[in-house]
Short mmCIF file of C-alpha atoms and ligand atoms in Angstrom, two decimals:
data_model
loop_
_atom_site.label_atom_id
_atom_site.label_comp_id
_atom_site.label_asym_id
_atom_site.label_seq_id
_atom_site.Cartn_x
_atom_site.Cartn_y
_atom_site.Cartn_z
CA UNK A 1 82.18 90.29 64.56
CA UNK A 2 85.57 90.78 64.61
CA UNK A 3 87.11 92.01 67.94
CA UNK A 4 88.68 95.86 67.64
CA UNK A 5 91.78 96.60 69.56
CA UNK A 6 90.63 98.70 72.76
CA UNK A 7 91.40 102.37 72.66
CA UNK A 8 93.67 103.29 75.81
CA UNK A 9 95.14 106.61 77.02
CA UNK A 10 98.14 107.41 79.26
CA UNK A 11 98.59 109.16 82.28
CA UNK A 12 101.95 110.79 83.32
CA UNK A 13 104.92 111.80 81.02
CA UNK A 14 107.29 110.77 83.71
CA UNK A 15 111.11 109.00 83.24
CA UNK A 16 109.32 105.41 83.17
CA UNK A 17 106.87 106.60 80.45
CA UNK A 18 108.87 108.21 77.98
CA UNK A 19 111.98 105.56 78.45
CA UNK A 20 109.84 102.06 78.56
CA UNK A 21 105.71 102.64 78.62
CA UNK A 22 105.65 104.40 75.24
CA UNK A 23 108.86 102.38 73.19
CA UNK A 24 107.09 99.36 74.62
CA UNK A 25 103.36 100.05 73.57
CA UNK A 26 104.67 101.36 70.11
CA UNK A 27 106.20 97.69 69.54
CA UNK A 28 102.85 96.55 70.18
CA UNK A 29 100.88 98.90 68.65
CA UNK A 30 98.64 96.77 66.46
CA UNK A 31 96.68 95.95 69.35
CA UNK A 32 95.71 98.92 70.93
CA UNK A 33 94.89 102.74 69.79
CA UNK A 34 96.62 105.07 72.03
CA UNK A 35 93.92 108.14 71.46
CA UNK A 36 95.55 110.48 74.07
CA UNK A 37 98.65 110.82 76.34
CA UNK A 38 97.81 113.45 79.62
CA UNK A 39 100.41 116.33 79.92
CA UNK A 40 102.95 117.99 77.92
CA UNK A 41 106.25 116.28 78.84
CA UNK A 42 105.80 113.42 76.52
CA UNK A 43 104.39 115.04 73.53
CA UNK A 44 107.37 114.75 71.40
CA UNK A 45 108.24 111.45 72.30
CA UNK A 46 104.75 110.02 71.66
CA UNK A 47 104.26 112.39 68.89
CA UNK A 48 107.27 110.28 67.28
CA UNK A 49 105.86 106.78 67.51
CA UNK A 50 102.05 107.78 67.48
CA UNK A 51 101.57 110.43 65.23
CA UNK A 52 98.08 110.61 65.97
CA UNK A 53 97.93 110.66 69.14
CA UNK A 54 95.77 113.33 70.92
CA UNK A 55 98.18 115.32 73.69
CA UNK A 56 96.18 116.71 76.40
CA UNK A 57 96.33 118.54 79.79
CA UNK A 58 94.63 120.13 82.58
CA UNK A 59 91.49 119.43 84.49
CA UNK A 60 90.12 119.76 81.10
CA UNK A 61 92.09 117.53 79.54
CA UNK A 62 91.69 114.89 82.17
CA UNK A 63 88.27 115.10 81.80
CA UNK A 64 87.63 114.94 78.04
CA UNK A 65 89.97 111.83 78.74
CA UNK A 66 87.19 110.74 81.45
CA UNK A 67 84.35 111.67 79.04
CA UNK A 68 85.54 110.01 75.88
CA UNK A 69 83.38 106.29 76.02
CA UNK A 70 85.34 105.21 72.90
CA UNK A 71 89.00 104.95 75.43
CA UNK A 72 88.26 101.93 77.88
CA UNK A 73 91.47 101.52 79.21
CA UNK A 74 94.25 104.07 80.98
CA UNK A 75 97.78 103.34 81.85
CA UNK A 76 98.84 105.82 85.26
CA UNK A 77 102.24 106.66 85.13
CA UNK A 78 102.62 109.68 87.73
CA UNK A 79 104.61 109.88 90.53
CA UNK A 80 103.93 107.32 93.67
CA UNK A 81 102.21 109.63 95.94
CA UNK A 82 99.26 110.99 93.45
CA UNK A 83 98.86 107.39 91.61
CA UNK A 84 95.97 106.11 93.63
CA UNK A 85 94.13 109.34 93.64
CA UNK A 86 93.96 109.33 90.05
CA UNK A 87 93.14 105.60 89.60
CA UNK A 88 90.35 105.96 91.73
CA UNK A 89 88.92 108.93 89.40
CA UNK A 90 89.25 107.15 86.37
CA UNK A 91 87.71 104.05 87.74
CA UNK A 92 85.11 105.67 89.11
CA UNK A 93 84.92 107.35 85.34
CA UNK A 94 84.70 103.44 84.23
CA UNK A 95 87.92 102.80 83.24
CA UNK A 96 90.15 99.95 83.07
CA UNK A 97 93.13 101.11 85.50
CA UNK A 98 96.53 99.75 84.88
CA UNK A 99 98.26 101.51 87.38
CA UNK A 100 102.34 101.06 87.36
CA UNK A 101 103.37 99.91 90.71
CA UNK A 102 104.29 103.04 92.80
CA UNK A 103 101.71 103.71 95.60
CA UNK A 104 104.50 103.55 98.36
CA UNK A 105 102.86 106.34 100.20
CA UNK A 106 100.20 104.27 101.23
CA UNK A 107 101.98 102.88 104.42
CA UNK A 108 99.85 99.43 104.09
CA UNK A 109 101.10 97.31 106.73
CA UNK A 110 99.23 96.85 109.34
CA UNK A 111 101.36 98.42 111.88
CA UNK A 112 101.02 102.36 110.74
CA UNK A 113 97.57 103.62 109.37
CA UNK A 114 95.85 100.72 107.30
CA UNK A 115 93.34 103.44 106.75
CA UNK A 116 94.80 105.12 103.67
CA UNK A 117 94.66 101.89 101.91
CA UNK A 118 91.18 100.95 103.41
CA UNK A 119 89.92 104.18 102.13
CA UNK A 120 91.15 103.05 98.71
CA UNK A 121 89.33 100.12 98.37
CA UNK A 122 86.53 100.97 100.28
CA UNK A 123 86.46 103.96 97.15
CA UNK A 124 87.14 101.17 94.74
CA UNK A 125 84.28 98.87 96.15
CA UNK A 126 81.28 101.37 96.46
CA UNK A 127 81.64 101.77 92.77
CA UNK A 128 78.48 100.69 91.12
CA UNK A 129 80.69 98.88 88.11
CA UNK A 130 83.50 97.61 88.87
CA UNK A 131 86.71 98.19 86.62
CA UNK A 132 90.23 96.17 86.10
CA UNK A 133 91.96 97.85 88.50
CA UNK A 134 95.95 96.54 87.72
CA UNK A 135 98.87 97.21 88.96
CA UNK A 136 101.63 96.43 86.40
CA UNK A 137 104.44 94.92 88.36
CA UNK A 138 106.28 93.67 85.31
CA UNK A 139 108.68 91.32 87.23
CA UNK A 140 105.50 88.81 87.56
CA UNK A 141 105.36 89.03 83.85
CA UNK A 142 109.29 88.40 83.26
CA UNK A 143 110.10 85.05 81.67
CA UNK A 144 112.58 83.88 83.64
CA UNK A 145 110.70 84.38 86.75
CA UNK A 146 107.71 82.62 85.16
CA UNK A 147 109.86 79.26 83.88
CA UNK A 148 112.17 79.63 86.87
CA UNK A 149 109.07 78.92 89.11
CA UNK A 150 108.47 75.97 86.70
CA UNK A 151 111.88 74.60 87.88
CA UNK A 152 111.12 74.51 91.66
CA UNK A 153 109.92 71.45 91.78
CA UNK A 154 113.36 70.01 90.80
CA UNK A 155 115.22 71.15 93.71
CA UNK A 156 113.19 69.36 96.22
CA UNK A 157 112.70 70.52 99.88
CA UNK A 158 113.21 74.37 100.15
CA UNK A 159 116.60 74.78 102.43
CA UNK A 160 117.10 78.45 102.25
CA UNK A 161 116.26 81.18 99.94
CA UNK A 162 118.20 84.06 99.12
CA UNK A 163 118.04 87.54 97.31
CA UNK A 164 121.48 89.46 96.69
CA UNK A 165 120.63 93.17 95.37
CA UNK A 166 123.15 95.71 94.60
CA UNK A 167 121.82 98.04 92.20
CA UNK A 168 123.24 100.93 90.39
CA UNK A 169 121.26 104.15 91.31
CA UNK A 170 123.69 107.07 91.02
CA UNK A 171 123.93 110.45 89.23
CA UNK A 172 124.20 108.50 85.86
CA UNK A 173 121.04 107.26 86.19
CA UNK A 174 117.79 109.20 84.74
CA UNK A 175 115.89 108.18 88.15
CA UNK A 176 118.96 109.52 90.24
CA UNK A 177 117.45 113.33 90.63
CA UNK A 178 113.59 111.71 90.78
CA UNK A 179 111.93 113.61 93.45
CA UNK A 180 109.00 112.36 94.79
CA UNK A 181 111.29 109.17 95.17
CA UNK A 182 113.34 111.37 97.67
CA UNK A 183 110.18 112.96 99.75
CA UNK A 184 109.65 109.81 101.49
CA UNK A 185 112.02 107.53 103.50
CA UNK A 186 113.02 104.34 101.71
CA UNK A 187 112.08 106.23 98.75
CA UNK A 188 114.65 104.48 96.50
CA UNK A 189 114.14 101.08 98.43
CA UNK A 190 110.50 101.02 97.84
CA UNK A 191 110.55 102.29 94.37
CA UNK A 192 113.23 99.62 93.08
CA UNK A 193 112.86 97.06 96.04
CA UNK A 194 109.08 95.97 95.27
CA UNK A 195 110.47 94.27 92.15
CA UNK A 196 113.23 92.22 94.09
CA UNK A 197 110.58 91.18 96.42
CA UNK A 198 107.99 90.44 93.32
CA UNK A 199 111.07 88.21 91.85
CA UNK A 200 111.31 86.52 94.87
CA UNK A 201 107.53 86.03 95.28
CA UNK A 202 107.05 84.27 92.02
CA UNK A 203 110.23 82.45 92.19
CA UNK A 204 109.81 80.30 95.86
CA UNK A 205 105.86 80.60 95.12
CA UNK A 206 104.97 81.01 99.06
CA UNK A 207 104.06 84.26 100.97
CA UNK A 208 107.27 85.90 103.37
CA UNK A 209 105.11 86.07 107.07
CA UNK A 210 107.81 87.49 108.90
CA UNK A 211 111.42 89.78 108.71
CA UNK A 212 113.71 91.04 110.89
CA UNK A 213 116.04 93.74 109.33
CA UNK A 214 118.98 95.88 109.68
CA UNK A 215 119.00 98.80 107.64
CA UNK A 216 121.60 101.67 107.68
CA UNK A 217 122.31 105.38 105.57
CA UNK A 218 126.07 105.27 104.43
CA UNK A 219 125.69 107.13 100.83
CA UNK A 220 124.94 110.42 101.30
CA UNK A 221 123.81 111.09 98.09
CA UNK A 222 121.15 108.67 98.87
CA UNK A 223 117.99 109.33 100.83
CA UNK A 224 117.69 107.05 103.85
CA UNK A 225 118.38 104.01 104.57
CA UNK A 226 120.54 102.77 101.12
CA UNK A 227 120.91 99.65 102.61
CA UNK A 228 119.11 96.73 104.12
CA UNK A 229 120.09 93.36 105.28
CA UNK A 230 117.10 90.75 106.48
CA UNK A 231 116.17 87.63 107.50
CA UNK A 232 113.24 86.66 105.66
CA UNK A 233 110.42 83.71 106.95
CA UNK A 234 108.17 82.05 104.65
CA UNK A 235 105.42 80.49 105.61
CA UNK A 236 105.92 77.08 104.66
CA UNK A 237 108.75 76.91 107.03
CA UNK A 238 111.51 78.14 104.80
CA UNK A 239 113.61 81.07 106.07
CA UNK A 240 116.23 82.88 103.72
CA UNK A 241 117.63 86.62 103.47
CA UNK A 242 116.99 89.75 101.39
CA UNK A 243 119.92 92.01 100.95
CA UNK A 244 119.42 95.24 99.07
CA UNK A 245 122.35 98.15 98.30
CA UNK A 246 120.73 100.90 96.79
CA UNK A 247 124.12 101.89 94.67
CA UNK A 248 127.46 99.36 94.29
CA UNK A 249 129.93 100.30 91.96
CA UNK A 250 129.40 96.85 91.09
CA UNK A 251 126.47 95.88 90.47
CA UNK A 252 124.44 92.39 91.40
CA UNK A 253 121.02 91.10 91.25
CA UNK A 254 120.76 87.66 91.58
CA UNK A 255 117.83 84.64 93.85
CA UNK A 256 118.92 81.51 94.66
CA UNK A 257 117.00 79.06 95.91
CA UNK A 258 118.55 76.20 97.44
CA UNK A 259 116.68 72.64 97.93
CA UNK A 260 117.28 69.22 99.13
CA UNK A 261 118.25 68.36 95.41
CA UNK A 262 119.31 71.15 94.14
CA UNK A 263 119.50 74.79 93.40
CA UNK A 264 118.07 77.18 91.11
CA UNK A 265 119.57 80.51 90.42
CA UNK A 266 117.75 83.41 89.02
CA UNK A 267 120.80 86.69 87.87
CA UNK A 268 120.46 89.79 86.17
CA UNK A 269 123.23 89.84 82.94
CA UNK A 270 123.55 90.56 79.77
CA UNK A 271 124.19 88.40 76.46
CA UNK A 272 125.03 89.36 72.93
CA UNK A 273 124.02 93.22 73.89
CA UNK A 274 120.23 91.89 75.34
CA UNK A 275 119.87 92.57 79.12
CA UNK A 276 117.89 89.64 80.50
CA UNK A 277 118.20 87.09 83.35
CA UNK A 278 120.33 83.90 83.43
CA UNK A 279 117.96 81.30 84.93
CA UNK A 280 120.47 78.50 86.06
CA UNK A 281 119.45 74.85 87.95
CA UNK A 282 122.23 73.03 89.87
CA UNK A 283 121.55 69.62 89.90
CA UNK A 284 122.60 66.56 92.70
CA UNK A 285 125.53 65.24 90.71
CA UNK A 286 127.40 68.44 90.26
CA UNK A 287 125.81 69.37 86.65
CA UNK A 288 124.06 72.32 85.97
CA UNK A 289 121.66 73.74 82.88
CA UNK A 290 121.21 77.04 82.11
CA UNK A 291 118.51 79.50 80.22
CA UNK A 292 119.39 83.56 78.82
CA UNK A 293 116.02 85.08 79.08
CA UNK A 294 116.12 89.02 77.58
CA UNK A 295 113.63 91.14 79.08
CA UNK A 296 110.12 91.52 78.12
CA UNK A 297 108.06 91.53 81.51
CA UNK A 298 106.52 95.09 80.61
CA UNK A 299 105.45 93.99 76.84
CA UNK A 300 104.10 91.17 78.42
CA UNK A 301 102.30 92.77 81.37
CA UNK A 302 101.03 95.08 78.24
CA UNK A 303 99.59 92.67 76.05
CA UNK A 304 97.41 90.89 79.33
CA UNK A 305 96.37 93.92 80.22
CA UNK A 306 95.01 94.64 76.92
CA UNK A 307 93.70 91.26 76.73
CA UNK A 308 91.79 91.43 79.85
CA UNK A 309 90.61 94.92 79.17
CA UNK A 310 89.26 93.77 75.65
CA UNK A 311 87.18 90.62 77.05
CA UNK A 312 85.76 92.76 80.37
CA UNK A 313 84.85 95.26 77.90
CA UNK A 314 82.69 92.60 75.97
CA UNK A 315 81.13 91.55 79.17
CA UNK A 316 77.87 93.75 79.98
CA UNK A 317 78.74 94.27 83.47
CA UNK A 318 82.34 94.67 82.84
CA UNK A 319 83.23 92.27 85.50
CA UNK A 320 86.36 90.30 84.42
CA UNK A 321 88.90 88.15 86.69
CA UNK A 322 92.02 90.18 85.86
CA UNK A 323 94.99 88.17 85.85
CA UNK A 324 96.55 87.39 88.86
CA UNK A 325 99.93 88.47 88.26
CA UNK A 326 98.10 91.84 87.52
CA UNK A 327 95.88 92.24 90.76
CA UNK A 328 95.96 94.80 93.22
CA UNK A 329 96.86 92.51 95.99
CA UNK A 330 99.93 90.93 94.65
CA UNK A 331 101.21 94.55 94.43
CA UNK A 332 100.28 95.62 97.81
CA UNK A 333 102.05 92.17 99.16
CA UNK A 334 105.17 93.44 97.75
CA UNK A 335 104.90 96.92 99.59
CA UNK A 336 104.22 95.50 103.15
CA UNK A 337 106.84 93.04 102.49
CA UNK A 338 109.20 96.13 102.05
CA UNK A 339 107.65 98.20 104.74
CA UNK A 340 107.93 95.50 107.23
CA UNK A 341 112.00 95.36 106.49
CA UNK A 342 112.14 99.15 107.51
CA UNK A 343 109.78 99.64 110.05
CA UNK A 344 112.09 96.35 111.46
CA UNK A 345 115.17 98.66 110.49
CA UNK A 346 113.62 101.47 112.90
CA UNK A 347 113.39 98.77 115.78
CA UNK A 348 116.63 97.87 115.56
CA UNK A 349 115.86 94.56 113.76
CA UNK A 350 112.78 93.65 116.01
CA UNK A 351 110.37 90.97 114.15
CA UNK A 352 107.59 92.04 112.02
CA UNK A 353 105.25 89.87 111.03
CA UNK A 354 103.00 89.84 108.00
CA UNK A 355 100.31 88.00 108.99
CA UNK A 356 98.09 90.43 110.53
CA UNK A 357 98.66 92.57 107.28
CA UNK A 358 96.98 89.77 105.35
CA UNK A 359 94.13 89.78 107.97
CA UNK A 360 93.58 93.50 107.44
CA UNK A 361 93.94 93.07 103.78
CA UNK A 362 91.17 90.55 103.69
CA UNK A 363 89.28 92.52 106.55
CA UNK A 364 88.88 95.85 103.77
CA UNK A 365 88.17 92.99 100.80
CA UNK A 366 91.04 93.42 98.33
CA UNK A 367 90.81 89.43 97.81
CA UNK A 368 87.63 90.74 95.51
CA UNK A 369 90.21 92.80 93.86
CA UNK A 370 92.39 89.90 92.80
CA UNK A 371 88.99 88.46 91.35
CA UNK A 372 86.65 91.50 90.57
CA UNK A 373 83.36 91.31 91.94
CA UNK A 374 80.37 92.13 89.31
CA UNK A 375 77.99 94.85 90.85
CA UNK A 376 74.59 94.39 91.36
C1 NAG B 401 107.58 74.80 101.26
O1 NAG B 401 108.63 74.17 101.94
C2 NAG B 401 108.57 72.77 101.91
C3 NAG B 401 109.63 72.26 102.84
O2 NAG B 401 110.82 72.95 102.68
C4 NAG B 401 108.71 72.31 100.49
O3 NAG B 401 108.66 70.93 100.41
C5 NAG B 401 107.59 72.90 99.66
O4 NAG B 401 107.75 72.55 98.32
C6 NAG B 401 107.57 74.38 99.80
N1 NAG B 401 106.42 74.89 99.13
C7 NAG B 401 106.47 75.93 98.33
C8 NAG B 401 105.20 76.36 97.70
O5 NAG B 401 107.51 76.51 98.12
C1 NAG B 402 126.80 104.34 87.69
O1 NAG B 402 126.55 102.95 87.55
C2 NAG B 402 126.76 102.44 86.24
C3 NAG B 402 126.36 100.99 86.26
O2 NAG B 402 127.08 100.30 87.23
C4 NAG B 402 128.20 102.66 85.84
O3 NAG B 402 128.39 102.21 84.53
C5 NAG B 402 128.54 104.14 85.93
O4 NAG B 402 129.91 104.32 85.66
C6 NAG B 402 128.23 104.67 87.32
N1 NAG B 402 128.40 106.12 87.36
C7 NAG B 402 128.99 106.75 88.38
C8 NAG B 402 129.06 108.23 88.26
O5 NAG B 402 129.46 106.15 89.33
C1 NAG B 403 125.33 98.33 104.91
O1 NAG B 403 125.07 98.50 106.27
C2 NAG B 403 126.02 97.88 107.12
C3 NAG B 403 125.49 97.98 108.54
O2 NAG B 403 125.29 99.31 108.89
C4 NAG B 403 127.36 98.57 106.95
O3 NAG B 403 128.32 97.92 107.77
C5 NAG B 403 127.78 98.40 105.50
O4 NAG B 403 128.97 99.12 105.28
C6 NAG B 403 126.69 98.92 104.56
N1 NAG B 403 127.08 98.51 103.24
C7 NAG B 403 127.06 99.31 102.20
C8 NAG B 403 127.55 98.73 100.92
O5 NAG B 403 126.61 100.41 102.23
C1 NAG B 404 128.12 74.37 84.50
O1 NAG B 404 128.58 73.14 84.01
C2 NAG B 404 129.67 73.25 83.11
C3 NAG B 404 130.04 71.87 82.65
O2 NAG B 404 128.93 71.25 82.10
C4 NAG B 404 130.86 73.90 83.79
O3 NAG B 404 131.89 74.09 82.86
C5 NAG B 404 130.45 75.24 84.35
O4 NAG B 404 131.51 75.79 85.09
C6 NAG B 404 129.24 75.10 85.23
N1 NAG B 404 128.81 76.43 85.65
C7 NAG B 404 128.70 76.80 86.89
C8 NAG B 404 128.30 78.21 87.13
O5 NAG B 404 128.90 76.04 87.82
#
């Protein structure tokens, strides 16, 4: 029998769904049925590229959302602070979650209150089936990332790693005024940092088990800190730094890793009108290749997440092994890699490590996240 394309709805009409989710799913569109978006902001916009779509609102709406068997799958686009909440409903509703990656106000690392997150999964795991629950961090999904990775083992012994962020949040840009981003401290450094730190992830392929950072408030239009400079330590060994300006009036975003035989360099640009990444690898005897890869992380994140939702759907107990690239964990490894650097920030630079986060982690079972456990 041939396979039909799942039927998904979306959550949240925010900046990040009416600029990227919906343009992105309506270049896609032949796999999927979008049946119904959830609040008004977006109606026009989704209206435009699916003309069927069903717009809908409420507690009412939400729940003919939850009721509907035919839509298996739900994209959650709100704001950080009510994402998990919402996840959690719709799981428990038996739906495939793909939640975009904003749960900041989960304080996760072990140092403050696990408990929020504990709670979470502890939700998530008393569930009697057991749902994708994904959390689309689309820098996992970005092809430069994914063939820079493929070039590490070129460069030999890691020597030093480093990450070089100034980004280019002010007035001109739509997430400028956001503000649940501002009700929270590191709002801004959370919300855009987590990618950075995903980048860097998937590029050196090793978890970060300690940092020790400096972080300080010198743009006022900026919530605090804007700025944060840290020594990173991987756990095979390798130490590097992470340097983040919330707004430069010129920007940067560029990784380098630098090895025993070379280097490879991951940076932000943009060629012939595409913005991408350059992925470039300097060689031993002074040469040096280099790749233009345009963006497409959050098509691709897209189309596995429809994949994965399609072939747990055909499974009777809807168990599936999301992708890991898509699981829960990877995105909370991010967050506590970002927390660490500004609860570090608070002590003055004082070493945090991550190693007792990944105990707790494993202590409230999110590794069965990563691999979803059927339920019995
Ligand atoms: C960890 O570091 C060692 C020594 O620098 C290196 O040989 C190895 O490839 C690294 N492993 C990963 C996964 O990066
Ligand atoms: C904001 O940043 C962008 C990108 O760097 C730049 O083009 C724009 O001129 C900046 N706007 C202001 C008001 O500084
Ligand atoms: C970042 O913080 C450092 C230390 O407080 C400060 O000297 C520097 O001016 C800040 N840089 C920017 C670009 O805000
Ligand atoms: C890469 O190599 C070419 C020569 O093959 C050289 O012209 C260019 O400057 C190099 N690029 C960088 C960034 O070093």
């Amino acid at each position: 029998m041939a396979q039909q394309p799942p039927h998904i709805a979306i959550i949240g009409a925010g900046i990040f769904s009416r600029n990227t989710y919906i343009p992105r799913l309506a270049e896609i569109s032949d796999l999927f049925v979008l049946r119904a978006i959830w609040t008004r902001g977006a109606v026009e916009i989704a209206k435009k590229f699916f003309p069927n779509v069903e717009c809908k609102w409420g507690e009412t709406g939400l729940s003919e959302i939850i009721d509907d068997v035919s839509i298996i799958g739900v994209a959650v686009v709100l704001a950080g602070q009510a994402q998990v909440e919402m996840s959690l409903r719709l799981l428990k509703g038996g739906k495939h979650v793909l939640q975009e990656n904003y749960y900041q106000g989960l304080n996760i690392v072990a140092y403050s209150a696990v408990s929020e997150l504990e709670t979470a999964m502890s939700c998530y795991n008393s569930f009697n089936v057991a749902p994708i629950w994904a959390i689309a961090e689309n820098y996992r999904f970005e092809p430069a990332f994914v063939e820079g990775r493929k070039l590490l083992s070129e460069v030999g012994d890691i020597i030093n790693v480093h990450t070089i962020i100034e980004g280019s949040m002010n007035i001109s840009n739509p997430y400028f005024s956001s503000s649940w981003r501002r009700s929270f401290e590191g709002g801004f450094i959370l919300d855009m940092g987590v990618h950075f730190i995903a980048g860097l992830r998937m590029l050196v392929g090793c978890e970060i088990t300690s940092v020790s950072a400096l972080t300080s408030h010198v743009d006022g239009t900026l919530p605090p800190p804007d700025n944060i400079s840290s020594t990173i330590q991987l756990e095979n060994g390798s130490s590097g730094v992470f340097v983040m300006v919330v707004s430069s009036k010129s920007p940067k975003v560029l990784w380098r890793v630098v090895g025993l035989k070379g280097t490879i360099q991951v940076e932000r640009g943009n060629i012939d009108g595409k913005h991408g990444y350059t992925v470039m690898l300097f060689t031993g005897d002074g040469g040096n290749k280099s790749w233009f890869y345009p963006f497409s992380g959050v098509t691709d994140e897209l189309k596995t997440f429809l994949a994965d939702t399609s072939l747990a759907t055909m499974k009777k107990d809807q168990s599936f092994p999301v992708e890991h690239r898509l699981s829960f964990l990877e995105g909370a490894r991010d967050v506590a890699v970002l927390e660490a650097m500004l609860e570090s920030g608070r002590r003055q630079g004082a070493t945090v490590q991550l190693a007792r986060y990944r105990a707790n982690l494993s202590a409230v079972s999110l590794d069965t996240v990563a691999y979803v456990t059927p339920y019995s």
